[in-house]
Coordinates of C-alpha atoms in Angstrom, one line a residue:
Chain A
X1 CA 56.8 -42.0 -63.0
X2 CA 61.0 -41.4 -62.8
X3 CA 63.0 -44.1 -61.2
X4 CA 65.0 -41.0 -59.7
X5 CA 62.5 -40.2 -57.3
X6 CA 62.8 -41.5 -53.8
X7 CA 59.9 -43.4 -51.6
X8 CA 56.9 -40.9 -50.9
X9 CA 58.5 -38.3 -53.5
X10 CA 55.6 -39.4 -56.4
X11 CA 52.4 -37.7 -56.8
X12 CA 49.2 -38.3 -59.0
X13 CA 49.4 -37.0 -62.4
X14 CA 48.4 -33.8 -63.2
X15 CA 48.0 -30.6 -60.6
X16 CA 48.3 -30.8 -56.8
X17 CA 45.6 -29.7 -54.6
X18 CA 47.1 -26.7 -53.6
X19 CA 47.6 -25.7 -57.1
X20 CA 44.0 -26.2 -57.8
X21 CA 42.7 -24.0 -55.3
X22 CA 45.1 -20.9 -56.3
X23 CA 42.8 -21.1 -59.1
X24 CA 39.5 -20.3 -57.4
X25 CA 38.1 -16.9 -57.6
X26 CA 37.9 -16.3 -53.9
X27 CA 41.4 -17.0 -51.3
X28 CA 41.4 -20.4 -49.9
X29 CA 42.7 -20.0 -45.9
X30 CA 46.7 -20.4 -45.7
X31 CA 46.5 -23.1 -43.9
X32 CA 45.0 -25.1 -46.9
X33 CA 48.0 -23.9 -48.7
X34 CA 50.3 -25.5 -47.1
X35 CA 52.4 -28.9 -47.4
X36 CA 53.3 -30.9 -44.6
X37 CA 54.0 -34.4 -46.2
X38 CA 56.6 -36.6 -44.6
X39 CA 57.7 -40.0 -45.7
X40 CA 57.2 -42.6 -43.1
X41 CA 58.2 -45.8 -44.3
X42 CA 56.7 -48.7 -46.1
X43 CA 57.0 -51.5 -44.0
X44 CA 53.8 -53.8 -43.9
X45 CA 51.1 -52.9 -41.0
X46 CA 50.5 -56.4 -39.1
X47 CA 47.2 -57.5 -39.2
X48 CA 48.1 -58.4 -35.8
X49 CA 48.1 -54.8 -34.6
X50 CA 44.0 -54.9 -35.3
X51 CA 43.2 -58.5 -34.7
X52 CA 45.4 -59.5 -31.2
X53 CA 43.6 -59.4 -28.3
X54 CA 47.1 -58.7 -26.5
X55 CA 47.7 -55.7 -28.7
X56 CA 44.2 -54.0 -27.7
X57 CA 45.1 -54.7 -24.1
X58 CA 48.5 -52.8 -24.5
X59 CA 46.2 -50.1 -26.1
X60 CA 44.0 -50.2 -23.3
X61 CA 47.0 -50.3 -20.8
X62 CA 49.4 -47.8 -22.6
X63 CA 47.6 -45.6 -25.0
X64 CA 44.0 -45.2 -24.0
X65 CA 44.7 -43.6 -20.1
X66 CA 47.3 -41.2 -21.5
X67 CA 45.6 -39.6 -24.8
X68 CA 43.5 -36.5 -24.9
X69 CA 40.0 -37.8 -26.2
X70 CA 36.8 -35.9 -26.8
X71 CA 34.0 -36.7 -24.0
X72 CA 31.3 -34.9 -25.5
X73 CA 30.8 -31.3 -26.9
X74 CA 29.9 -28.2 -24.7
X75 CA 26.4 -28.4 -25.9
X76 CA 25.7 -31.7 -24.1
X77 CA 26.5 -30.3 -20.3
X78 CA 25.2 -26.5 -21.0
X79 CA 23.7 -26.2 -17.9
X80 CA 24.3 -26.6 -13.9
X81 CA 24.0 -30.4 -13.5
X82 CA 24.0 -31.3 -16.9
X83 CA 26.5 -34.7 -17.4
X84 CA 27.6 -36.8 -19.8
X85 CA 29.5 -40.0 -19.1
X86 CA 32.2 -40.9 -22.0
X87 CA 33.3 -44.7 -21.8
X88 CA 36.9 -46.0 -23.4
X89 CA 37.3 -49.9 -22.2
X90 CA 37.1 -50.0 -18.7
X91 CA 37.4 -46.5 -18.2
X92 CA 34.7 -44.4 -17.3
X93 CA 34.2 -40.9 -16.6
X94 CA 31.5 -38.3 -15.7
X95 CA 31.5 -34.8 -17.4
X96 CA 29.4 -32.3 -15.7
X97 CA 28.7 -28.7 -15.3
X98 CA 29.3 -27.1 -11.9
X99 CA 27.3 -24.6 -9.6
X100 CA 30.1 -22.0 -10.8
X101 CA 29.6 -23.3 -14.8
X102 CA 32.9 -25.1 -14.6
X103 CA 33.2 -28.4 -16.5
X104 CA 34.6 -31.0 -14.5
X105 CA 35.1 -34.8 -14.4
X106 CA 35.1 -37.5 -12.2
X107 CA 35.9 -41.2 -12.3
X108 CA 32.4 -42.7 -12.4
X109 CA 32.8 -45.0 -9.4
X110 CA 31.5 -44.4 -5.7
X111 CA 34.3 -43.8 -3.3
X112 CA 32.6 -46.0 -0.8
X113 CA 32.7 -49.9 -2.5
X114 CA 33.2 -48.7 -6.5
X115 CA 29.7 -49.0 -7.5
X116 CA 29.2 -46.9 -11.0
X117 CA 27.4 -43.6 -10.2
X118 CA 25.8 -43.7 -13.7
X119 CA 25.2 -46.2 -16.2
X120 CA 27.5 -46.5 -19.7
X121 CA 27.1 -43.9 -22.2
X122 CA 24.3 -42.1 -20.0
X123 CA 23.4 -38.5 -19.9
X124 CA 21.0 -36.5 -18.2
X125 CA 20.6 -34.1 -15.2
X126 CA 21.0 -34.0 -11.5
X127 CA 21.5 -31.9 -8.5
X128 CA 24.1 -34.3 -7.2
X129 CA 25.9 -37.6 -7.9
X130 CA 23.7 -40.2 -5.4
X131 CA 25.0 -43.5 -5.4
X132 CA 22.0 -46.2 -6.0
X133 CA 23.7 -48.6 -3.7
X134 CA 23.7 -47.0 0.0
X135 CA 22.9 -43.6 -1.0
X136 CA 26.1 -41.7 -0.6
X137 CA 25.9 -38.4 -2.3
X138 CA 28.9 -36.3 -3.8
X139 CA 28.0 -32.7 -5.1
X140 CA 28.7 -31.3 -8.5
X141 CA 32.1 -30.1 -7.1
X142 CA 33.0 -33.7 -6.6
X143 CA 32.7 -33.3 -2.6
X144 CA 31.0 -36.1 -0.3
X145 CA 28.1 -34.2 1.0
X146 CA 26.1 -37.0 2.7
X147 CA 27.0 -40.1 4.3
X148 CA 24.5 -42.3 5.6
X149 CA 25.3 -43.7 9.1
X150 CA 28.1 -41.7 9.5
X151 CA 28.6 -43.2 12.9
X152 CA 30.1 -46.1 11.5
X153 CA 32.7 -44.4 9.1
X154 CA 35.2 -42.6 11.4
X155 CA 37.9 -43.3 9.1
X156 CA 36.0 -41.6 6.5
X157 CA 37.7 -37.8 7.0
X158 CA 37.7 -34.8 5.3
X159 CA 38.3 -34.9 1.3
X160 CA 39.4 -38.2 1.3
X161 CA 36.3 -39.8 0.2
X162 CA 35.5 -37.1 -2.7
X163 CA 34.9 -38.1 -5.9
X164 CA 38.3 -38.3 -7.7
X165 CA 38.8 -35.6 -10.5
X166 CA 40.2 -36.6 -14.0
X167 CA 41.8 -33.9 -16.2
X168 CA 39.3 -32.0 -18.5
X169 CA 39.8 -29.2 -21.3
X170 CA 38.1 -27.6 -23.8
X171 CA 38.5 -26.3 -27.4
X172 CA 36.5 -25.5 -30.2
X173 CA 33.3 -26.4 -28.3
X174 CA 34.8 -30.0 -27.6
X175 CA 35.2 -31.2 -24.1
X176 CA 38.4 -33.7 -23.7
X177 CA 39.3 -35.6 -21.3
X178 CA 42.6 -37.4 -20.3
X179 CA 43.3 -39.7 -17.3
X180 CA 47.0 -39.3 -16.9
X181 CA 47.3 -36.5 -14.1
X182 CA 50.9 -35.8 -15.5
X183 CA 49.5 -35.3 -18.9
X184 CA 50.6 -32.3 -21.6
X185 CA 48.4 -29.6 -21.6
X186 CA 45.5 -29.7 -23.9
X187 CA 46.7 -26.9 -25.9
X188 CA 50.2 -28.3 -26.7
X189 CA 48.4 -31.9 -27.9
X190 CA 46.3 -30.1 -30.3
X191 CA 49.8 -29.0 -32.2
X192 CA 48.8 -27.0 -35.4
X193 CA 44.8 -27.4 -35.0
X194 CA 43.8 -24.4 -33.5
X195 CA 45.9 -21.9 -35.9
X196 CA 44.4 -24.0 -39.1
X197 CA 40.6 -23.8 -37.4
X198 CA 40.7 -20.2 -36.5
X199 CA 38.6 -19.2 -39.8
X200 CA 36.2 -22.0 -39.0
X201 CA 34.7 -21.0 -35.4
X202 CA 34.0 -24.6 -34.8
X203 CA 33.0 -23.7 -31.4
X204 CA 29.8 -21.7 -32.8
X205 CA 28.3 -25.0 -34.0
X206 CA 25.8 -27.0 -33.0
X207 CA 24.8 -30.5 -33.1
X208 CA 21.8 -31.6 -35.8
X209 CA 22.4 -35.1 -36.2
X210 CA 23.8 -37.9 -33.9
X211 CA 24.4 -41.7 -35.0
X212 CA 26.0 -44.1 -33.4
X213 CA 26.9 -47.1 -34.9
X214 CA 28.6 -50.3 -33.9
X215 CA 31.1 -51.7 -36.5
X216 CA 32.3 -54.8 -37.6
X217 CA 35.8 -54.3 -37.6
X218 CA 39.3 -52.8 -35.2
X219 CA 38.9 -49.3 -34.4
X220 CA 42.2 -48.4 -36.0
X221 CA 40.8 -50.1 -39.6
X222 CA 37.7 -48.3 -39.0
X223 CA 39.6 -45.1 -39.2
X224 CA 42.2 -46.0 -41.8
X225 CA 38.8 -46.4 -43.4
X226 CA 38.3 -42.7 -43.8
X227 CA 41.7 -41.2 -43.6
X228 CA 42.1 -41.8 -47.6
X229 CA 40.3 -40.8 -50.9
X230 CA 42.1 -43.7 -52.9
X231 CA 39.1 -45.7 -52.3
X232 CA 36.7 -43.4 -53.4
X233 CA 36.8 -44.2 -56.8
X234 CA 36.0 -47.9 -56.1
X235 CA 34.0 -48.0 -53.1
X236 CA 32.0 -44.8 -54.0
X237 CA 32.2 -44.6 -57.7
X238 CA 31.7 -47.9 -58.8
X239 CA 35.3 -47.7 -60.3
X240 CA 34.2 -44.8 -62.7
X241 CA 36.8 -43.4 -65.0
X242 CA 38.4 -40.1 -63.8
X243 CA 36.6 -40.2 -60.5
X244 CA 39.6 -40.0 -58.4
X245 CA 39.5 -36.7 -56.3
X246 CA 42.7 -34.3 -56.4
X247 CA 43.8 -34.6 -52.7
X248 CA 46.3 -33.5 -50.5
X249 CA 47.6 -36.0 -47.7
X250 CA 49.3 -33.6 -44.3
X251 CA 51.0 -34.9 -41.5
X252 CA 51.6 -32.2 -38.3
X253 CA 53.4 -33.1 -35.1
X254 CA 52.7 -34.8 -33.3
X255 CA 48.9 -35.5 -33.3
X256 CA 47.1 -34.3 -36.0
X257 CA 46.8 -35.0 -40.2
X258 CA 44.6 -34.4 -42.9
X259 CA 43.5 -34.6 -45.8
X260 CA 41.3 -32.0 -48.1
X261 CA 40.2 -33.0 -51.6
X262 CA 38.5 -31.3 -54.1
X263 CA 34.8 -31.5 -55.4
X264 CA 33.6 -29.7 -58.5
X265 CA 37.1 -29.4 -60.1
X266 CA 38.5 -30.7 -63.3
X267 CA 40.3 -34.1 -63.4
X268 CA 43.5 -33.8 -64.7
X269 CA 43.8 -37.3 -65.6
X270 CA 41.2 -36.6 -68.0
X271 CA 42.0 -36.9 -72.1
X272 CA 39.6 -34.2 -72.6
X273 CA 39.0 -31.7 -70.6
X274 CA 35.3 -30.8 -70.0
X275 CA 34.3 -27.4 -70.4
X276 CA 32.8 -25.8 -67.1
X277 CA 29.3 -25.8 -68.2
X278 CA 29.7 -29.5 -68.7
X279 CA 31.4 -29.6 -65.0
X280 CA 28.5 -27.8 -63.6
X281 CA 26.2 -30.1 -65.1
X282 CA 27.9 -33.2 -63.6
X283 CA 27.7 -31.3 -60.4
X284 CA 24.3 -30.3 -60.5
X285 CA 23.4 -34.1 -61.6
X286 CA 25.4 -35.5 -58.4
X287 CA 24.3 -32.9 -55.8
X288 CA 21.8 -30.0 -56.9
X289 CA 18.0 -30.2 -56.1
X290 CA 15.5 -32.3 -58.5
X291 CA 13.3 -29.1 -59.2
X292 CA 16.1 -26.2 -59.9
X293 CA 17.4 -25.6 -63.4
X294 CA 21.3 -25.7 -63.6
X295 CA 23.0 -22.5 -63.7
X296 CA 25.0 -21.0 -66.9
X297 CA 28.7 -20.6 -65.6
X298 CA 29.5 -17.1 -66.8
X299 CA 32.4 -16.5 -69.4
X300 CA 35.6 -16.5 -67.4
X301 CA 34.2 -18.3 -64.4
X302 CA 34.8 -21.9 -62.9
X303 CA 31.8 -24.2 -62.4
X304 CA 33.3 -24.7 -58.8
X305 CA 33.0 -21.2 -58.0
X306 CA 29.8 -20.8 -59.4
X307 CA 28.5 -23.9 -57.7
X308 CA 30.4 -22.7 -54.4
X309 CA 27.6 -19.4 -54.5
X310 CA 25.0 -21.5 -55.0
X311 CA 25.6 -24.0 -52.4
X312 CA 26.2 -20.9 -50.1
X313 CA 23.0 -19.3 -51.2
X314 CA 20.8 -22.6 -50.3
X315 CA 22.5 -23.3 -47.0
X316 CA 21.8 -19.9 -46.4
X317 CA 18.0 -19.8 -47.1
X318 CA 18.1 -23.6 -45.1
X319 CA 19.6 -22.0 -41.7
X320 CA 19.1 -18.5 -42.2
X321 CA 22.5 -17.2 -42.7
X322 CA 24.8 -15.6 -44.5
X323 CA 27.7 -18.1 -45.7
X324 CA 29.1 -15.5 -48.4
X325 CA 32.1 -15.2 -46.2
X326 CA 33.3 -18.8 -46.9
X327 CA 35.8 -19.2 -50.0
X328 CA 34.9 -21.9 -52.5
X329 CA 37.2 -24.3 -51.0
X330 CA 35.8 -24.1 -47.4
X331 CA 32.5 -24.4 -49.0
X332 CA 32.7 -27.3 -51.3
X333 CA 35.7 -29.2 -50.7
X334 CA 36.2 -32.5 -48.2
X335 CA 38.2 -31.3 -45.2
X336 CA 38.9 -34.1 -43.1
X337 CA 41.3 -33.2 -39.9
X338 CA 42.6 -36.1 -37.4
X339 CA 43.2 -35.8 -33.8
X340 CA 45.2 -38.5 -32.7
X341 CA 44.1 -41.2 -31.6
X342 CA 40.4 -40.9 -32.7
X343 CA 38.7 -37.3 -33.4
X344 CA 37.7 -36.5 -37.3
X345 CA 36.8 -33.1 -38.0
X346 CA 35.2 -31.5 -40.8
X347 CA 35.3 -27.8 -40.7
X348 CA 34.1 -27.4 -44.1
X349 CA 30.4 -26.2 -45.2
X350 CA 28.7 -28.6 -47.0
X351 CA 30.5 -31.4 -45.5
X352 CA 30.0 -30.9 -41.5
X353 CA 30.6 -34.5 -39.8
X354 CA 32.7 -35.1 -36.8
X355 CA 33.6 -38.6 -36.2
X356 CA 34.8 -40.7 -33.3
X357 CA 35.7 -43.9 -32.8
X358 CA 36.1 -46.1 -29.8
X359 CA 37.5 -49.7 -29.5
X360 CA 34.6 -52.6 -28.0
X361 CA 36.6 -53.3 -24.6
X362 CA 36.1 -57.1 -25.1
X363 CA 36.9 -57.9 -28.6
X364 CA 39.1 -55.9 -31.4
X365 CA 37.1 -56.8 -34.1
X366 CA 34.6 -54.3 -33.5
X367 CA 34.3 -50.9 -32.6
X368 CA 31.9 -47.8 -32.1
X369 CA 31.8 -45.1 -34.6
X370 CA 30.1 -41.9 -33.2
X371 CA 29.1 -39.9 -36.5
X372 CA 27.8 -36.2 -35.6
X373 CA 27.1 -33.6 -38.0
X374 CA 27.7 -29.7 -36.6
X375 CA 26.0 -27.0 -38.1
X376 CA 27.0 -23.1 -37.6
X377 CA 25.0 -21.5 -35.0
X378 CA 22.7 -19.1 -35.8
X379 CA 23.8 -15.5 -34.0
X380 CA 20.8 -14.6 -32.8
X381 CA 18.8 -18.0 -32.3
X382 CA 18.9 -20.3 -29.9
X383 CA 19.7 -23.7 -31.3
X384 CA 17.9 -26.9 -30.7
X385 CA 19.0 -29.2 -28.1
X386 CA 21.5 -31.9 -28.7
X387 CA 19.8 -35.0 -30.4
X388 CA 19.4 -38.3 -28.9
X389 CA 21.7 -40.7 -30.5
X390 CA 20.2 -42.9 -33.0
X391 CA 21.9 -46.2 -32.2
X392 CA 22.8 -48.5 -35.1
X393 CA 23.5 -52.0 -35.3
X394 CA 26.1 -53.7 -37.5
X395 CA 23.2 -54.7 -39.9
X396 CA 21.5 -51.9 -39.6
X397 CA 21.4 -48.9 -42.4
X398 CA 22.8 -45.2 -41.9
X399 CA 19.6 -44.2 -44.3
X400 CA 17.7 -45.1 -41.2
X401 CA 18.8 -41.5 -40.1
X402 CA 16.6 -38.9 -41.9
X403 CA 19.7 -36.3 -40.9
X404 CA 22.6 -37.8 -42.9
X405 CA 20.6 -37.1 -46.1
X406 CA 22.5 -38.8 -49.4
X407 CA 25.4 -40.0 -46.9
X408 CA 24.0 -42.5 -45.2
X409 CA 24.2 -44.6 -48.3
X410 CA 27.8 -44.0 -48.8
X411 CA 28.3 -44.9 -45.0
X412 CA 27.1 -48.1 -45.9
X413 CA 29.6 -48.9 -48.5
X414 CA 32.1 -48.1 -46.0
X415 CA 30.7 -50.3 -43.7
X416 CA 30.6 -53.3 -46.1
X417 CA 34.4 -52.6 -46.7
X418 CA 35.4 -53.1 -42.9
X419 CA 33.6 -56.5 -42.5
X420 CA 35.1 -57.6 -45.6
X421 CA 38.5 -56.7 -44.0
X422 CA 38.2 -58.2 -40.9
X423 CA 37.4 -61.4 -42.3
X424 CA 40.6 -60.7 -44.8
X425 CA 42.9 -60.2 -42.0
X426 CA 42.0 -63.3 -40.6
X427 CA 42.5 -65.3 -43.7
X428 CA 45.2 -63.5 -45.7
X429 CA 48.5 -65.4 -47.0
X430 CA 50.7 -62.4 -46.0
X431 CA 50.9 -61.1 -42.5
X432 CA 50.1 -57.3 -43.1
X433 CA 48.6 -54.2 -45.1
X434 CA 50.8 -52.9 -47.6
X435 CA 50.0 -49.3 -47.9
X436 CA 50.5 -46.5 -50.6
X437 CA 53.2 -44.1 -49.7
X438 CA 51.4 -40.8 -50.1
X439 CA 47.7 -41.8 -50.1
X440 CA 47.9 -44.0 -47.1
X441 CA 50.5 -42.4 -44.6
X442 CA 47.8 -41.3 -42.1
X443 CA 46.8 -44.6 -41.8
X444 CA 50.7 -45.4 -41.1
X445 CA 51.0 -42.1 -38.9
X446 CA 48.2 -43.3 -36.5
X447 CA 49.9 -46.6 -36.4
X448 CA 53.3 -45.3 -35.3
X449 CA 51.4 -43.1 -32.8
X450 CA 50.1 -46.0 -31.2
X451 CA 53.3 -47.4 -31.3
X452 CA 54.8 -44.7 -29.7
X453 CA 52.6 -45.5 -26.4
X454 CA 53.0 -48.8 -26.9
X455 CA 56.9 -48.8 -26.3
X456 CA 56.7 -46.5 -23.4
Chain B
X1 CA -12.0 -44.1 -18.7
X2 CA -11.5 -41.3 -16.2
X3 CA -10.2 -37.6 -17.2
X4 CA -8.8 -34.5 -15.4
X5 CA -8.8 -30.9 -17.1
X6 CA -5.9 -28.8 -16.4
X7 CA -4.5 -25.6 -17.1
X8 CA -1.5 -25.9 -19.4
X9 CA 1.8 -25.8 -17.9
X10 CA 4.8 -23.1 -17.8
X11 CA 7.6 -24.6 -19.9
X12 CA 9.7 -26.9 -18.9
X13 CA 7.3 -27.3 -15.8
X14 CA 5.7 -30.4 -14.1
X15 CA 2.9 -30.8 -11.8
X16 CA 1.2 -33.9 -9.7
X17 CA -2.1 -34.6 -10.5
X18 CA -4.1 -37.6 -9.2
X19 CA -6.8 -39.7 -11.7
X20 CA -8.4 -42.4 -9.9
X21 CA -6.1 -42.8 -6.9
X22 CA -3.0 -42.5 -9.1
X23 CA -0.5 -40.3 -8.9
X24 CA -0.1 -38.6 -12.3
X25 CA 2.8 -36.1 -13.3
X26 CA 2.1 -33.7 -15.9
X27 CA 5.0 -32.6 -17.7
X28 CA 5.2 -29.4 -20.0
X29 CA 8.4 -30.2 -22.6
X30 CA 9.4 -27.6 -24.7
X31 CA 5.8 -26.3 -25.2
X32 CA 4.1 -30.2 -25.4
X33 CA 2.2 -31.9 -22.7
X34 CA 3.0 -35.2 -21.3
X35 CA 1.6 -37.3 -18.2
X36 CA 3.5 -39.9 -16.9
X37 CA 3.1 -42.0 -13.2
X38 CA 4.5 -40.1 -10.7
X39 CA 6.8 -43.2 -9.6
X40 CA 10.2 -44.3 -10.9
X41 CA 10.5 -47.9 -12.0
X42 CA 13.8 -47.8 -10.3
X43 CA 13.5 -47.6 -6.8
X44 CA 9.8 -46.4 -6.7
X45 CA 10.6 -42.5 -5.5
X46 CA 8.7 -39.7 -7.2
X47 CA 9.5 -38.5 -10.2
X48 CA 7.9 -34.5 -9.1
X49 CA 10.7 -32.7 -8.8
X50 CA 12.5 -33.9 -11.7
X51 CA 14.0 -31.8 -14.5
X52 CA 12.1 -31.7 -17.8
X53 CA 14.0 -31.1 -20.6
X54 CA 13.9 -32.0 -24.7
X55 CA 11.0 -34.5 -23.9
X56 CA 13.0 -36.4 -21.2
X57 CA 12.2 -36.0 -17.5
X58 CA 15.2 -37.2 -14.9
X59 CA 14.3 -38.4 -11.9
X60 CA 15.5 -36.5 -8.9
X61 CA 16.9 -39.4 -6.8
X62 CA 19.4 -41.2 -9.1
X63 CA 18.9 -39.5 -12.2
X64 CA 17.0 -41.8 -14.5
X65 CA 15.9 -40.2 -17.6
X66 CA 12.5 -41.6 -18.9
X67 CA 10.8 -40.9 -22.3
X68 CA 8.1 -38.5 -21.6
X69 CA 6.4 -39.7 -24.5
X70 CA 6.7 -43.5 -24.2
X71 CA 7.9 -43.7 -20.6
X72 CA 10.9 -46.0 -21.9
X73 CA 14.1 -45.2 -19.4
X74 CA 17.5 -44.6 -20.6
X75 CA 20.7 -46.3 -19.2
X76 CA 21.0 -49.3 -16.9
X77 CA 19.3 -48.8 -13.9
X78 CA 15.9 -49.8 -14.7
X79 CA 14.3 -51.4 -17.9
X80 CA 11.0 -50.7 -16.8
X81 CA 9.1 -48.1 -18.5
X82 CA 6.6 -46.0 -16.4
X83 CA 3.0 -45.7 -17.3
X84 CA 2.1 -43.1 -19.6
X85 CA -1.4 -41.3 -20.0
X86 CA -3.1 -40.0 -23.1
X87 CA -3.0 -35.9 -23.2
X88 CA -5.0 -33.9 -25.5
X89 CA -5.6 -30.3 -25.8
X90 CA -9.1 -28.7 -25.8
X91 CA -9.8 -25.5 -26.5
X92 CA -6.7 -24.4 -24.8
X93 CA -6.9 -26.8 -22.0
X94 CA -5.0 -30.1 -21.1
X95 CA -6.8 -33.1 -20.6
X96 CA -5.4 -36.4 -19.2
X97 CA -7.0 -39.8 -19.5
X98 CA -6.3 -43.3 -18.5

């Protein structure tokens, strides 16, 4: 490393992610070639940001009620009367589809004596919202339409006791809510996301798998575990030499960051580069079907391009669709976008995940992780209804979910780290986390955005 | 053991039947038939008329959902499962047994 470099200027040896994908046979999306790294400082992140109840309470008071957050997918409320309850801390909102097929969101509390109208995390169908306590009834439009024994309530007049609305908007098939009536528009909040996702049709996807797991760690540390590929070599590859993925880390104003890392490209750190055929065999051994024969890489082509075509054909056959329009990078790479404060979207073809993290409302050492697999909808066939989430407790393995495939064991490896990190936070002789300037910039971005809200 | 024989129902519909004095709701969810007791375990109102979708019925009164195959409720309004009955297909007819 040159001593002339300023903090944050240093990069891993060898080519960059952008240089790697420029060698692909197919043109990657322009947004993949964009670099948007910014040095955000190198001070330690206090452990108290994760462990302090006061800090968590400040987040619940000043941050969560002010940010756009994903309540559900549109398919969760496809028909009139479908509803989904979204809970964050003490706040709870009912998101529903009205008679006119509008999406509306209401505070989950009866306007009589405050009883929650629906259970936490509930979803289902109703023709109206009827309080189980005294039977006050609200239309799907939120109007109080039946007040039992109304002779006793002359002071309930007009629309004074309609359900109170919460801001709601949609993008990419996601339904977002914001408890702040003066919040900026969702389209502003999303920043570069719509532009960067224009090649992915993320709204034309359906939920194939949904797992909800309780995690033994603060919600921010849980997110940070997925924000860098620095851990891949040790956590997921047993420390194997040259298993570091080639990765770009980017931060976009104000609420978006991302990493993208290659799959199936040469690791520039290898002292002797393998041939493209050797690379193909390595890829095939890890990810190819057990009963298939490893393809031969034609002269002049790369293993990565050949493998991408194979994956497109395999997934195309599985989902009865044509994926040949996806570039090699879109097909193979781990493409992870983050929308502050708690949504991760992988728009790539082979890694189709969406993550949502939420804090435990009572204990900063625990959080909840919703993990979805989203697959492209068939242009003509009706997708299956959204699956019931598989609920997993801390000790339950992700491998209980068949839909996660080989990734179930990978997520278990991440969970082990989380519990160890929570324990270490409490016993460490130093007061905070030390972050890499480049590879861990997204964790710092998250911390700074939380800090922005807490200072307000 | 008693049985009722009934014609298959239209997709995502339900019908009230009587089996040895008990009100039973036969449901067709996504092409599969299920039979449950026609009484919500939350506040004892009939489940008849509740929407049948994706293996669940939603109580028309407060919306409690029950898994049609097990009778288990979702949410916190009740923790008591609703009774389920045996259902089998015989020569294109639906046979419900207790």
